[in-house]
Amino acid sequence: MSVFEHPEFDSHEHVAFFHDSATGLKAIIAIHNTNLGPSLGGCRMWPYLNSAEALTDVLRLSKGMTYKAAMANLQQGGGKSVIIGDPRQHKNEAFMQAMGRFVESFNGQYVTAEDSGITVADLQAVATQTQHVAGTHALYNVLGETPTGNPAPSTAYGVFVGLKQTVKHVLNSNLNGVKVAIQGMGHVGYRLAKQLHEEGAELYVADIFPEGLAKAEQEFGAKIVAPEDILSLPVDVIAPCAMGSAINDESLPDIRAKIIAGAANNQLAREELGQALHQRGICYAPDYVINAGGIIDIYHQKKSDSSDDALRAHIDQIGDTLSEVYQRAEEQSLATNIIANRIAEERFSK
Ligand code: NAD
């Protein structure tokens, strides 16, 4: 298994492997870039088939965090950690404490947080060994909810701000009467629907489970649509808020909306599809820019001197950042995902 020659290596500053024989912990921490500040990124636990698979994942994810932090105006770099193992079987307090010692060995250059397979309780065990943990407690909320540590309200608010800005840019309109199709009525999709409804948008919703759909129908008058039809509706905006790769070779030809603006990570199955969207005149809000409310939330929850208003003002900047992306994309006739990457690189490169 090569590291420096790895296709995802991309100038990582630091990649470390850790094994704790007492607990069996096997983990990798990757720090992509710290030019803007110490690296921040979640810890993922997954039953990777082998360490090569885990390495590929951690390198890809930590690089993504550098771009996301730069576009979210955070004084943070990008990093990530992965633990090899099944989170339902191989985890206990001592195991997570060992992970805490691994994080501590970076002296603050890597700050960890929650990702798939890791809970707040796990992070609390990590926090017994290191102070470089985010997401163990929550103080601030932008949607008037009791802070729980779940960043979904901030993510949903950021997507709302970004979607509104994109509608203004493309349709020169506010949200009143704008037709939005939301794929996924989960933590983020439901909260996005609520805010859009409050501003008069007409909603179409799909999910593979009925609970969120019934609520959206009752509370927001949303029309329920079959999951296989949601992306091809004749609406103004589609908001992918379910899983990744919603925009793929199959779904793209049928898209009739002028705007794609949603919360899901990795919405484009392939980066090149951004250019295909651009050529079809569809404005795509780059996923890692519009869904950065969650990382901004985690950043503020770690500060003792922040506030609901400061968190909200920071998330509001997503709208300005998207405007910059759209303007440059038009000037240079390039896809928005390419422009977003370039702006991020300008911001974090020395
Ligand atoms: P969630 O699991 O609460 O909601 C996802 C919803 O999508 C679920 O209700 C699920 O049933 C539904 N779904 C899955 N496949 C579907 C399909 N084919 N068609 C329609 N619905 C489908 O997750 P979430 O926290 O709401 O996050 C939504 C997306 O946003 C994810 O891609 C996540 O990675 C991304 N994201 C979330 C946050 C956050 O703060 N929660 C931050 C950044 C990015």
Tab-separated table of C-alpha atoms and ligand atoms in Angstrom:
chain	number	residue	atom	x	y	z
A	1	MET	CA	0.000	0.000	0.000
A	2	SER	CA	1.556	3.268	-1.102
A	3	VAL	CA	0.934	6.593	0.610
A	4	PHE	CA	2.949	9.308	-1.166
A	5	GLU	CA	2.048	7.723	-4.533
A	6	HIS	CA	-1.616	7.259	-3.582
A	7	PRO	CA	-3.978	8.880	-6.161
A	8	GLU	CA	-5.741	10.751	-3.315
A	9	PHE	CA	-2.538	11.850	-1.531
A	10	ASP	CA	-2.642	15.401	-2.948
A	11	SER	CA	0.031	17.050	-0.807
A	12	HIS	CA	-1.309	15.938	2.570
A	13	GLU	CA	0.773	17.431	5.370
A	14	HIS	CA	0.544	14.547	7.767
A	15	VAL	CA	-0.840	11.003	7.669
A	16	ALA	CA	-0.495	8.833	10.768
A	17	PHE	CA	-1.428	5.246	11.538
A	18	PHE	CA	-2.204	4.150	15.092
A	19	HIS	CA	-2.602	0.751	16.717
A	20	ASP	CA	-3.467	0.174	20.369
A	21	SER	CA	-2.854	-3.447	21.270
A	22	ALA	CA	-4.782	-3.233	24.578
A	23	THR	CA	-8.096	-2.329	22.897
A	24	GLY	CA	-7.458	-3.391	19.296
A	25	LEU	CA	-7.973	0.138	17.967
A	26	LYS	CA	-6.683	0.655	14.435
A	27	ALA	CA	-7.072	4.204	13.177
A	28	ILE	CA	-5.687	6.688	10.674
A	29	ILE	CA	-5.591	10.473	11.025
A	30	ALA	CA	-4.963	12.520	7.876
A	31	ILE	CA	-4.273	16.246	7.888
A	32	HIS	CA	-4.571	17.743	4.438
A	33	ASN	CA	-3.759	21.412	4.980
A	34	THR	CA	-3.382	23.724	7.980
A	35	ASN	CA	-2.587	27.038	6.265
A	36	LEU	CA	-5.806	28.616	7.567
A	37	GLY	CA	-5.649	27.019	11.018
A	38	PRO	CA	-5.637	23.688	12.841
A	39	SER	CA	-7.402	20.958	10.927
A	40	LEU	CA	-11.001	20.090	11.792
A	41	GLY	CA	-12.873	17.019	10.651
A	42	GLY	CA	-15.003	14.203	11.971
A	43	CYS	CA	-14.019	10.710	13.018
A	44	ARG	CA	-15.680	7.955	10.988
A	45	MET	CA	-15.865	4.316	12.108
A	46	TRP	CA	-16.551	1.844	9.335
A	47	PRO	CA	-15.876	-1.888	8.738
A	48	TYR	CA	-13.372	-1.182	5.974
A	49	LEU	CA	-12.281	-4.344	4.181
A	50	ASN	CA	-8.604	-3.426	4.629
A	51	SER	CA	-6.322	-0.545	5.533
A	52	ALA	CA	-5.955	0.493	1.872
A	53	GLU	CA	-9.684	1.167	1.699
A	54	ALA	CA	-9.544	3.118	4.972
A	55	LEU	CA	-6.596	5.172	3.714
A	56	THR	CA	-8.397	6.102	0.488
A	57	ASP	CA	-11.436	7.240	2.470
A	58	VAL	CA	-9.521	9.315	5.018
A	59	LEU	CA	-7.394	11.063	2.365
A	60	ARG	CA	-10.442	11.936	0.251
A	61	LEU	CA	-12.440	13.163	3.250
A	62	SER	CA	-9.682	15.258	4.808
A	63	LYS	CA	-8.995	17.042	1.520
A	64	GLY	CA	-12.719	17.769	1.240
A	65	MET	CA	-12.629	19.355	4.697
A	66	THR	CA	-9.896	21.809	3.627
A	67	TYR	CA	-12.081	23.049	0.766
A	68	LYS	CA	-15.207	23.168	2.903
A	69	ALA	CA	-13.564	25.098	5.754
A	70	ALA	CA	-12.020	27.598	3.320
A	71	MET	CA	-15.349	28.287	1.620
A	72	ALA	CA	-17.090	28.613	4.999
A	73	ASN	CA	-14.653	31.358	6.098
A	74	LEU	CA	-13.354	29.264	8.999
A	75	GLN	CA	-9.915	29.757	10.440
A	76	GLN	CA	-9.479	25.995	10.164
A	77	GLY	CA	-7.764	23.534	7.901
A	78	GLY	CA	-8.906	20.121	6.753
A	79	GLY	CA	-8.386	16.802	8.460
A	80	LYS	CA	-10.261	13.617	9.150
A	81	SER	CA	-9.884	10.365	11.045
A	82	VAL	CA	-11.111	6.859	10.376
A	83	ILE	CA	-11.336	3.868	12.681
A	84	ILE	CA	-11.304	0.437	11.082
A	85	GLY	CA	-14.069	-1.728	12.565
A	86	ASP	CA	-17.782	-2.289	13.014
A	87	PRO	CA	-19.191	0.483	15.236
A	88	ARG	CA	-21.868	-1.917	16.574
A	89	GLN	CA	-19.311	-4.490	17.738
A	90	HIS	CA	-15.809	-3.141	18.249
A	91	LYS	CA	-16.356	0.035	20.260
A	92	ASN	CA	-16.215	0.667	23.995
A	93	GLU	CA	-15.031	3.393	26.322
A	94	ALA	CA	-11.414	2.235	26.546
A	95	PHE	CA	-11.310	1.924	22.751
A	96	MET	CA	-12.497	5.512	22.301
A	97	GLN	CA	-10.114	6.710	25.034
A	98	ALA	CA	-7.270	5.177	23.013
A	99	MET	CA	-8.549	7.212	20.042
A	100	GLY	CA	-8.417	10.265	22.310
A	101	ARG	CA	-4.713	9.630	22.989
A	102	PHE	CA	-4.097	9.376	19.252
A	103	VAL	CA	-5.849	12.739	18.679
A	104	GLU	CA	-3.907	14.281	21.576
A	105	SER	CA	-0.606	13.249	19.978
A	106	PHE	CA	-1.265	15.929	17.307
A	107	ASN	CA	-1.059	18.725	19.915
A	108	GLY	CA	-4.152	20.482	18.567
A	109	GLN	CA	-3.239	20.378	14.877
A	110	TYR	CA	-6.182	18.005	14.429
A	111	VAL	CA	-9.571	18.607	16.080
A	112	THR	CA	-11.983	15.708	15.849
A	113	ALA	CA	-15.797	15.600	15.747
A	114	GLU	CA	-18.685	13.245	14.954
A	115	ASP	CA	-19.100	11.343	11.693
A	116	SER	CA	-20.727	8.030	10.666
A	117	GLY	CA	-20.483	5.357	13.350
A	118	ILE	CA	-19.467	7.790	16.116
A	119	THR	CA	-21.829	9.174	18.777
A	120	VAL	CA	-21.659	12.066	21.234
A	121	ALA	CA	-20.978	9.476	23.996
A	122	ASP	CA	-17.964	8.222	22.008
A	123	LEU	CA	-16.665	11.775	21.685
A	124	GLN	CA	-17.071	12.257	25.414
A	125	ALA	CA	-14.766	9.245	25.958
A	126	VAL	CA	-12.295	10.811	23.485
A	127	ALA	CA	-12.559	14.076	25.425
A	128	THR	CA	-11.235	12.405	28.613
A	129	GLN	CA	-7.835	12.236	26.856
A	130	THR	CA	-7.752	15.404	24.767
A	131	GLN	CA	-9.373	18.815	24.604
A	132	HIS	CA	-9.200	18.781	20.812
A	133	VAL	CA	-12.756	17.539	20.297
A	134	ALA	CA	-15.757	19.444	18.933
A	135	GLY	CA	-19.392	18.447	19.286
A	136	THR	CA	-19.468	17.141	22.867
A	137	HIS	CA	-21.798	19.908	23.990
A	138	ALA	CA	-24.007	22.510	22.337
A	139	LEU	CA	-24.855	26.067	23.347
A	140	TYR	CA	-26.250	27.816	20.277
A	141	ASN	CA	-29.063	27.247	17.775
A	142	VAL	CA	-30.249	29.257	14.791
A	143	LEU	CA	-33.787	27.908	14.418
A	144	GLY	CA	-34.996	28.531	17.962
A	145	GLU	CA	-34.615	24.869	18.958
A	146	THR	CA	-32.943	23.655	22.149
A	147	PRO	CA	-29.290	23.013	21.217
A	148	THR	CA	-28.623	19.252	21.215
A	149	GLY	CA	-25.298	19.006	19.404
A	150	ASN	CA	-26.990	17.877	16.189
A	151	PRO	CA	-25.854	20.386	13.532
A	152	ALA	CA	-28.872	19.685	11.260
A	153	PRO	CA	-30.708	22.942	12.163
A	154	SER	CA	-27.657	24.977	11.126
A	155	THR	CA	-27.200	22.919	7.976
A	156	ALA	CA	-30.863	23.425	7.089
A	157	TYR	CA	-30.630	27.152	7.735
A	158	GLY	CA	-27.527	27.405	5.528
A	159	VAL	CA	-29.212	25.493	2.708
A	160	PHE	CA	-32.230	27.788	3.037
A	161	VAL	CA	-30.012	30.900	2.817
A	162	GLY	CA	-28.121	29.455	-0.158
A	163	LEU	CA	-31.258	28.339	-1.969
A	164	LYS	CA	-32.863	31.743	-1.505
A	165	GLN	CA	-29.737	33.476	-2.861
A	166	THR	CA	-29.654	31.127	-5.861
A	167	VAL	CA	-33.317	31.785	-6.651
A	168	LYS	CA	-32.627	35.512	-6.486
A	169	HIS	CA	-29.630	35.119	-8.800
A	170	VAL	CA	-31.286	32.854	-11.392
A	171	LEU	CA	-34.964	33.860	-11.270
A	172	ASN	CA	-34.596	37.382	-9.893
A	173	SER	CA	-37.350	36.528	-7.441
A	174	ASN	CA	-38.081	35.888	-3.790
A	175	LEU	CA	-39.370	32.466	-2.675
A	176	ASN	CA	-43.066	33.259	-2.862
A	177	GLY	CA	-44.685	30.784	-5.263
A	178	VAL	CA	-41.375	29.210	-6.238
A	179	LYS	CA	-41.737	25.445	-6.739
A	180	VAL	CA	-39.185	23.374	-4.827
A	181	ALA	CA	-38.839	19.566	-4.919
A	182	ILE	CA	-37.055	18.162	-1.866
A	183	GLN	CA	-35.548	14.671	-2.009
A	184	GLY	CA	-35.375	13.346	1.577
A	185	MET	CA	-37.508	14.512	4.521
A	186	GLY	CA	-34.936	13.749	7.204
A	187	HIS	CA	-33.257	16.021	9.757
A	188	VAL	CA	-32.241	18.621	7.198
A	189	GLY	CA	-34.934	18.191	4.529
A	190	TYR	CA	-37.804	18.673	6.982
A	191	ARG	CA	-36.305	21.841	8.493
A	192	LEU	CA	-35.563	23.209	5.037
A	193	ALA	CA	-39.187	22.570	4.022
A	194	LYS	CA	-40.430	24.466	7.079
A	195	GLN	CA	-38.411	27.586	6.269
A	196	LEU	CA	-39.335	27.489	2.574
A	197	HIS	CA	-43.019	27.126	3.460
A	198	GLU	CA	-42.795	30.152	5.745
A	199	GLU	CA	-41.593	32.217	2.758
A	200	GLY	CA	-44.382	31.011	0.481
A	201	ALA	CA	-42.637	28.323	-1.582
A	202	GLU	CA	-44.712	25.516	-3.088
A	203	LEU	CA	-43.305	22.199	-1.937
A	204	TYR	CA	-42.994	18.713	-3.442
A	205	VAL	CA	-41.420	16.062	-1.229
A	206	ALA	CA	-40.213	12.470	-1.507
A	207	ASP	CA	-38.732	9.977	0.906
A	208	ILE	CA	-38.403	6.214	1.107
A	209	PHE	CA	-40.045	6.282	4.569
A	210	PRO	CA	-43.485	7.814	5.247
A	211	GLU	CA	-43.045	9.660	8.602
A	212	GLY	CA	-41.460	12.891	7.400
A	213	LEU	CA	-43.723	13.006	4.345
A	214	ALA	CA	-46.952	12.944	6.356
A	215	LYS	CA	-45.675	15.789	8.550
A	216	ALA	CA	-44.654	17.879	5.543
A	217	GLU	CA	-48.054	17.311	3.936
A	218	GLN	CA	-49.974	18.282	7.079
A	219	GLU	CA	-47.805	21.157	8.255
A	220	PHE	CA	-46.664	22.727	4.988
A	221	GLY	CA	-49.240	21.545	2.443
A	222	ALA	CA	-46.430	19.754	0.589
A	223	LYS	CA	-47.364	17.399	-2.251
A	224	ILE	CA	-45.987	13.881	-1.828
A	225	VAL	CA	-44.204	12.495	-4.868
A	226	ALA	CA	-42.738	9.032	-5.589
A	227	PRO	CA	-38.952	8.925	-4.959
A	228	GLU	CA	-38.279	7.950	-8.579
A	229	ASP	CA	-40.099	11.072	-9.852
A	230	ILE	CA	-38.847	13.807	-7.509
A	231	LEU	CA	-35.790	14.895	-9.512
A	232	SER	CA	-37.613	15.160	-12.849
A	233	LEU	CA	-40.574	17.312	-11.761
A	234	PRO	CA	-41.295	20.528	-13.675
A	235	VAL	CA	-40.266	22.725	-10.727
A	236	ASP	CA	-37.917	25.685	-10.277
A	237	VAL	CA	-35.558	24.070	-7.768
A	238	ILE	CA	-34.577	20.544	-6.795
A	239	ALA	CA	-33.044	20.139	-3.351
A	240	PRO	CA	-31.228	16.813	-2.893
A	241	CYS	CA	-31.330	16.168	0.874
A	242	ALA	CA	-30.976	12.382	0.922
A	243	MET	CA	-27.893	10.408	-0.119
A	244	GLY	CA	-24.967	11.224	-2.441
A	245	SER	CA	-24.861	10.919	-6.267
A	246	ALA	CA	-28.404	12.220	-6.829
A	247	ILE	CA	-27.082	13.864	-10.007
A	248	ASN	CA	-25.848	11.021	-12.165
A	249	ASP	CA	-25.836	9.946	-15.814
A	250	GLU	CA	-29.353	8.548	-15.450
A	251	SER	CA	-31.029	11.399	-13.555
A	252	LEU	CA	-29.365	14.331	-15.335
A	253	PRO	CA	-31.137	14.161	-18.740
A	254	ASP	CA	-34.557	14.291	-17.030
A	255	ILE	CA	-33.907	17.290	-14.787
A	256	ARG	CA	-36.247	20.153	-15.687
A	257	ALA	CA	-35.463	22.531	-12.813
A	258	LYS	CA	-33.243	25.568	-13.390
A	259	ILE	CA	-31.621	25.232	-9.945
A	260	ILE	CA	-30.080	22.434	-7.864
A	261	ALA	CA	-29.582	23.491	-4.243
A	262	GLY	CA	-29.640	20.935	-1.448
A	263	ALA	CA	-27.873	19.518	1.587
A	264	ALA	CA	-26.595	16.133	0.457
A	265	ASN	CA	-22.852	15.527	0.302
A	266	ASN	CA	-21.288	14.503	-3.016
A	267	GLN	CA	-24.367	15.295	-5.089
A	268	LEU	CA	-22.527	14.854	-8.382
A	269	ALA	CA	-21.773	11.197	-9.117
A	270	ARG	CA	-18.803	12.489	-11.152
A	271	GLU	CA	-17.198	15.957	-11.009
A	272	GLU	CA	-17.571	16.294	-14.808
A	273	LEU	CA	-21.349	16.380	-14.419
A	274	GLY	CA	-20.956	19.929	-13.094
A	275	GLN	CA	-19.917	21.027	-16.585
A	276	ALA	CA	-22.856	19.119	-18.100
A	277	LEU	CA	-25.228	21.031	-15.797
A	278	HIS	CA	-23.561	24.297	-16.745
A	279	GLN	CA	-24.012	23.533	-20.451
A	280	ARG	CA	-27.699	22.821	-19.887
A	281	GLY	CA	-28.125	26.168	-18.097
A	282	ILE	CA	-28.843	24.564	-14.722
A	283	CYS	CA	-27.383	26.471	-11.780
A	284	TYR	CA	-25.809	24.052	-9.294
A	285	ALA	CA	-25.034	25.282	-5.771
A	286	PRO	CA	-21.837	23.330	-4.969
A	287	ASP	CA	-22.739	20.915	-2.184
A	288	TYR	CA	-19.853	21.619	0.154
A	289	VAL	CA	-20.516	25.359	-0.042
A	290	ILE	CA	-24.272	25.307	0.548
A	291	ASN	CA	-24.242	22.573	3.226
A	292	ALA	CA	-21.492	24.164	5.355
A	293	GLY	CA	-23.920	25.294	8.088
A	294	GLY	CA	-23.123	22.099	10.015
A	295	ILE	CA	-19.363	22.656	10.118
A	296	ILE	CA	-19.894	26.328	10.971
A	297	ASP	CA	-22.130	25.160	13.822
A	298	ILE	CA	-19.475	22.771	15.146
A	299	TYR	CA	-16.887	25.560	14.968
A	300	HIS	CA	-19.077	27.955	16.991
A	301	GLN	CA	-20.128	25.335	19.564
A	302	LYS	CA	-16.451	25.014	20.500
A	303	LYS	CA	-16.239	28.725	21.295
A	304	SER	CA	-17.443	29.885	24.705
A	305	ASP	CA	-17.941	33.470	23.496
A	306	SER	CA	-20.220	32.880	20.516
A	307	SER	CA	-24.008	33.357	20.371
A	308	ASP	CA	-27.064	32.361	18.348
A	309	ASP	CA	-26.735	35.655	16.449
A	310	ALA	CA	-23.012	35.206	15.718
A	311	LEU	CA	-23.644	31.670	14.457
A	312	ARG	CA	-26.509	32.888	12.281
A	313	ALA	CA	-24.452	35.783	10.861
A	314	HIS	CA	-21.657	33.377	9.958
A	315	ILE	CA	-24.046	30.989	8.201
A	316	ASP	CA	-25.585	33.939	6.325
A	317	GLN	CA	-22.211	34.345	4.573
A	318	ILE	CA	-23.022	31.187	2.565
A	319	GLY	CA	-25.261	33.408	0.421
A	320	ASP	CA	-22.410	35.833	-0.380
A	321	THR	CA	-20.005	33.002	-1.100
A	322	LEU	CA	-22.450	31.446	-3.557
A	323	SER	CA	-22.908	34.819	-5.272
A	324	GLU	CA	-19.146	35.024	-5.788
A	325	VAL	CA	-19.152	31.494	-7.230
A	326	TYR	CA	-22.006	32.263	-9.649
A	327	GLN	CA	-20.493	35.526	-10.799
A	328	ARG	CA	-17.133	33.957	-11.591
A	329	ALA	CA	-18.764	30.915	-13.192
A	330	GLU	CA	-20.600	33.242	-15.586
A	331	GLU	CA	-17.554	35.389	-16.303
A	332	GLN	CA	-15.386	32.374	-17.053
A	333	SER	CA	-18.131	30.173	-18.511
A	334	LEU	CA	-17.187	27.330	-16.221
A	335	ALA	CA	-19.093	24.958	-13.962
A	336	THR	CA	-19.832	26.181	-10.447
A	337	ASN	CA	-18.143	23.178	-8.800
A	338	ILE	CA	-14.902	23.965	-10.670
A	339	ILE	CA	-15.087	27.637	-9.669
A	340	ALA	CA	-15.777	26.739	-6.021
A	341	ASN	CA	-12.693	24.522	-5.964
A	342	ARG	CA	-10.589	27.341	-7.433
A	343	ILE	CA	-11.814	29.916	-4.926
A	344	ALA	CA	-11.141	27.492	-2.062
A	345	GLU	CA	-7.619	26.830	-3.384
A	346	GLU	CA	-6.935	30.574	-3.593
A	347	ARG	CA	-8.052	30.928	0.014
A	348	PHE	CA	-6.041	28.101	1.556
A	349	SER	CA	-2.923	28.197	-0.629
A	350	LYS	CA	-0.060	30.241	0.704
B	1	NAD	P1	-31.240	11.958	7.429
B	1	NAD	O1	-30.771	10.540	7.413
B	1	NAD	O2	-31.920	12.497	8.642
B	1	NAD	O3	-32.249	12.192	6.200
B	1	NAD	C1	-32.072	11.625	4.943
B	1	NAD	C2	-33.472	11.236	4.439
B	1	NAD	O4	-33.358	10.807	3.080
B	1	NAD	C3	-34.078	10.069	5.226
B	1	NAD	O5	-35.386	10.422	5.658
B	1	NAD	C4	-34.097	8.942	4.199
B	1	NAD	O6	-35.203	8.045	4.383
B	1	NAD	C5	-34.216	9.692	2.901
B	1	NAD	N1	-33.811	8.969	1.722
B	1	NAD	C6	-32.799	8.075	1.565
B	1	NAD	N2	-32.754	7.638	0.294
B	1	NAD	C7	-33.733	8.283	-0.383
B	1	NAD	C8	-34.180	8.270	-1.729
B	1	NAD	N3	-33.610	7.484	-2.654
B	1	NAD	N4	-35.207	9.069	-2.076
B	1	NAD	C9	-35.805	9.868	-1.173
B	1	NAD	N5	-35.429	9.926	0.145
B	1	NAD	C10	-34.402	9.134	0.517
B	1	NAD	O7	-29.971	12.838	7.023
B	1	NAD	P2	-29.809	14.417	7.199
B	1	NAD	O8	-29.071	14.684	8.430
B	1	NAD	O9	-31.113	15.068	6.931
B	1	NAD	O10	-28.813	14.725	5.989
B	1	NAD	C11	-29.276	14.756	4.647
B	1	NAD	C12	-28.099	14.858	3.699
B	1	NAD	O11	-27.358	16.045	3.976
B	1	NAD	C13	-27.075	13.715	3.791
B	1	NAD	O12	-26.555	13.475	2.521
B	1	NAD	C14	-25.995	14.284	4.685
B	1	NAD	O13	-24.735	13.679	4.425
B	1	NAD	C15	-25.989	15.722	4.238
B	1	NAD	N6	-25.488	16.636	5.270
B	1	NAD	C16	-26.067	16.682	6.488
B	1	NAD	C17	-25.580	17.536	7.472
B	1	NAD	C18	-26.225	17.591	8.829
B	1	NAD	O14	-25.900	18.521	9.586
B	1	NAD	N7	-27.121	16.694	9.170
B	1	NAD	C19	-24.466	18.347	7.189
B	1	NAD	C20	-23.897	18.339	5.906
B	1	NAD	C21	-24.416	17.451	4.960
